[in-house]
Amino acid sequence: MRIYFDNCSLQRPFDNKSQLRIRIEAEAILSIIYTLNMVLKRKYMKDNDYQRFLDWIEDEGLARAMNEVKNKVSLSLEEALKELEK
């Protein structure tokens, strides 16, 4: 089974969790990542092999995209809608 996390899903745990949907999505993403981490690390690989695996599957494009926006402030809904209208 393959699970693909785009940048939005990986950033969800850092979003404002005042809305129930966002809070649930953030918890789901963290739960999936934690579970996969434990399964891979404990059942299939030694620590060194696991780290090499993580290095191998790292998406360079995603890392670049996350690095470009790491210091940016999220737009409010109103601001985002205004940007879309442009």
PDB file of C-alpha atoms in Angstrom:
ATOM      1  CA  MET A   1       0.000   0.000   0.000  1.00  0.00           C
ATOM      2  CA  ARG A   2       1.206   3.497  -0.803  1.00  0.00           C
ATOM      3  CA  ILE A   3       0.175   6.605   1.045  1.00  0.00           C
ATOM      4  CA  TYR A   4       0.963   9.974  -0.493  1.00  0.00           C
ATOM      5  CA  PHE A   5       1.013  13.068   1.691  1.00  0.00           C
ATOM      6  CA  ASP A   6       1.072  16.340  -0.179  1.00  0.00           C
ATOM      7  CA  ASN A   7       2.442  19.498   1.396  1.00  0.00           C
ATOM      8  CA  CYS A   8      -1.004  20.595   2.598  1.00  0.00           C
ATOM      9  CA  SER A   9      -1.574  17.394   4.520  1.00  0.00           C
ATOM     10  CA  LEU A  10       1.882  17.511   6.106  1.00  0.00           C
ATOM     11  CA  GLN A  11       1.303  21.106   7.187  1.00  0.00           C
ATOM     12  CA  ARG A  12      -2.181  20.401   8.629  1.00  0.00           C
ATOM     13  CA  PRO A  13      -0.869  19.679  12.172  1.00  0.00           C
ATOM     14  CA  PHE A  14       0.558  23.227  12.244  1.00  0.00           C
ATOM     15  CA  ASP A  15      -2.692  24.929  11.197  1.00  0.00           C
ATOM     16  CA  ASN A  16      -5.041  26.732  13.595  1.00  0.00           C
ATOM     17  CA  LYS A  17      -7.151  23.999  15.163  1.00  0.00           C
ATOM     18  CA  SER A  18     -10.087  26.152  16.211  1.00  0.00           C
ATOM     19  CA  GLN A  19     -12.271  24.416  13.603  1.00  0.00           C
ATOM     20  CA  LEU A  20     -13.280  20.830  14.356  1.00  0.00           C
ATOM     21  CA  ARG A  21     -12.538  19.576  10.821  1.00  0.00           C
ATOM     22  CA  ILE A  22      -8.988  20.926  10.894  1.00  0.00           C
ATOM     23  CA  ARG A  23      -8.374  19.457  14.348  1.00  0.00           C
ATOM     24  CA  ILE A  24      -9.605  16.017  13.224  1.00  0.00           C
ATOM     25  CA  GLU A  25      -7.526  16.114  10.025  1.00  0.00           C
ATOM     26  CA  ALA A  26      -4.408  17.116  11.977  1.00  0.00           C
ATOM     27  CA  GLU A  27      -4.909  14.276  14.450  1.00  0.00           C
ATOM     28  CA  ALA A  28      -5.483  11.807  11.607  1.00  0.00           C
ATOM     29  CA  ILE A  29      -2.289  12.821   9.789  1.00  0.00           C
ATOM     30  CA  LEU A  30      -0.216  12.607  12.970  1.00  0.00           C
ATOM     31  CA  SER A  31      -1.741   9.241  13.825  1.00  0.00           C
ATOM     32  CA  ILE A  32      -0.970   7.807  10.377  1.00  0.00           C
ATOM     33  CA  ILE A  33       2.604   9.100  10.406  1.00  0.00           C
ATOM     34  CA  TYR A  34       3.210   7.832  13.931  1.00  0.00           C
ATOM     35  CA  THR A  35       1.763   4.394  13.139  1.00  0.00           C
ATOM     36  CA  LEU A  36       3.777   4.004   9.940  1.00  0.00           C
ATOM     37  CA  ASN A  37       6.881   5.156  11.739  1.00  0.00           C
ATOM     38  CA  MET A  38       6.471   2.554  14.480  1.00  0.00           C
ATOM     39  CA  VAL A  39       5.591  -0.275  12.097  1.00  0.00           C
ATOM     40  CA  LEU A  40       8.557   0.357   9.836  1.00  0.00           C
ATOM     41  CA  LYS A  41      11.020   1.040  12.590  1.00  0.00           C
ATOM     42  CA  ARG A  42      10.128  -1.769  14.963  1.00  0.00           C
ATOM     43  CA  LYS A  43       9.121  -4.588  12.662  1.00  0.00           C
ATOM     44  CA  TYR A  44      11.135  -4.298   9.505  1.00  0.00           C
ATOM     45  CA  MET A  45      14.299  -2.313   9.950  1.00  0.00           C
ATOM     46  CA  LYS A  46      17.175  -1.599  12.229  1.00  0.00           C
ATOM     47  CA  ASP A  47      17.623   2.074  13.124  1.00  0.00           C
ATOM     48  CA  ASN A  48      20.364   2.691  10.537  1.00  0.00           C
ATOM     49  CA  ASP A  49      18.361   0.982   7.788  1.00  0.00           C
ATOM     50  CA  TYR A  50      15.257   2.944   8.758  1.00  0.00           C
ATOM     51  CA  GLN A  51      17.099   6.258   8.545  1.00  0.00           C
ATOM     52  CA  ARG A  52      18.514   5.311   5.132  1.00  0.00           C
ATOM     53  CA  PHE A  53      14.990   4.419   4.015  1.00  0.00           C
ATOM     54  CA  LEU A  54      13.666   7.814   5.136  1.00  0.00           C
ATOM     55  CA  ASP A  55      16.503   9.560   3.350  1.00  0.00           C
ATOM     56  CA  TRP A  56      15.781   7.561   0.211  1.00  0.00           C
ATOM     57  CA  ILE A  57      12.061   8.344   0.049  1.00  0.00           C
ATOM     58  CA  GLU A  58      12.427  12.014   0.899  1.00  0.00           C
ATOM     59  CA  ASP A  59      10.809  14.088  -1.799  1.00  0.00           C
ATOM     60  CA  GLU A  60      13.243  16.830  -2.738  1.00  0.00           C
ATOM     61  CA  GLY A  61      10.523  18.923  -4.360  1.00  0.00           C
ATOM     62  CA  LEU A  62       8.392  18.765  -1.229  1.00  0.00           C
ATOM     63  CA  ALA A  63      11.357  19.677   0.945  1.00  0.00           C
ATOM     64  CA  ARG A  64      12.042  22.700  -1.273  1.00  0.00           C
ATOM     65  CA  ALA A  65       8.398  23.797  -1.219  1.00  0.00           C
ATOM     66  CA  MET A  66       8.214  23.510   2.562  1.00  0.00           C
ATOM     67  CA  ASN A  67      11.466  25.415   2.927  1.00  0.00           C
ATOM     68  CA  GLU A  68      10.165  28.262   0.754  1.00  0.00           C
ATOM     69  CA  VAL A  69       7.093  28.836   2.918  1.00  0.00           C
ATOM     70  CA  LYS A  70       8.381  28.006   6.403  1.00  0.00           C
ATOM     71  CA  ASN A  71       8.439  31.643   7.570  1.00  0.00           C
ATOM     72  CA  LYS A  72       5.228  32.751   5.864  1.00  0.00           C
ATOM     73  CA  VAL A  73       2.024  33.500   7.725  1.00  0.00           C
ATOM     74  CA  SER A  74      -1.127  31.706   6.585  1.00  0.00           C
ATOM     75  CA  LEU A  75      -3.830  33.822   4.985  1.00  0.00           C
ATOM     76  CA  SER A  76      -7.206  34.162   6.591  1.00  0.00           C
ATOM     77  CA  LEU A  77     -10.142  32.798   4.615  1.00  0.00           C
ATOM     78  CA  GLU A  78     -11.093  36.282   3.508  1.00  0.00           C
ATOM     79  CA  GLU A  79      -7.551  37.086   2.386  1.00  0.00           C
ATOM     80  CA  ALA A  80      -7.300  33.799   0.486  1.00  0.00           C
ATOM     81  CA  LEU A  81     -10.581  34.438  -1.306  1.00  0.00           C
ATOM     82  CA  LYS A  82      -9.412  37.909  -2.305  1.00  0.00           C
ATOM     83  CA  GLU A  83      -6.188  36.418  -3.698  1.00  0.00           C
ATOM     84  CA  LEU A  84      -8.173  33.937  -5.754  1.00  0.00           C
ATOM     85  CA  GLU A  85     -10.232  36.732  -7.276  1.00  0.00           C
ATOM     86  CA  LYS A  86      -7.116  38.451  -8.659  1.00  0.00           C
TER      87      LYS A  86
END
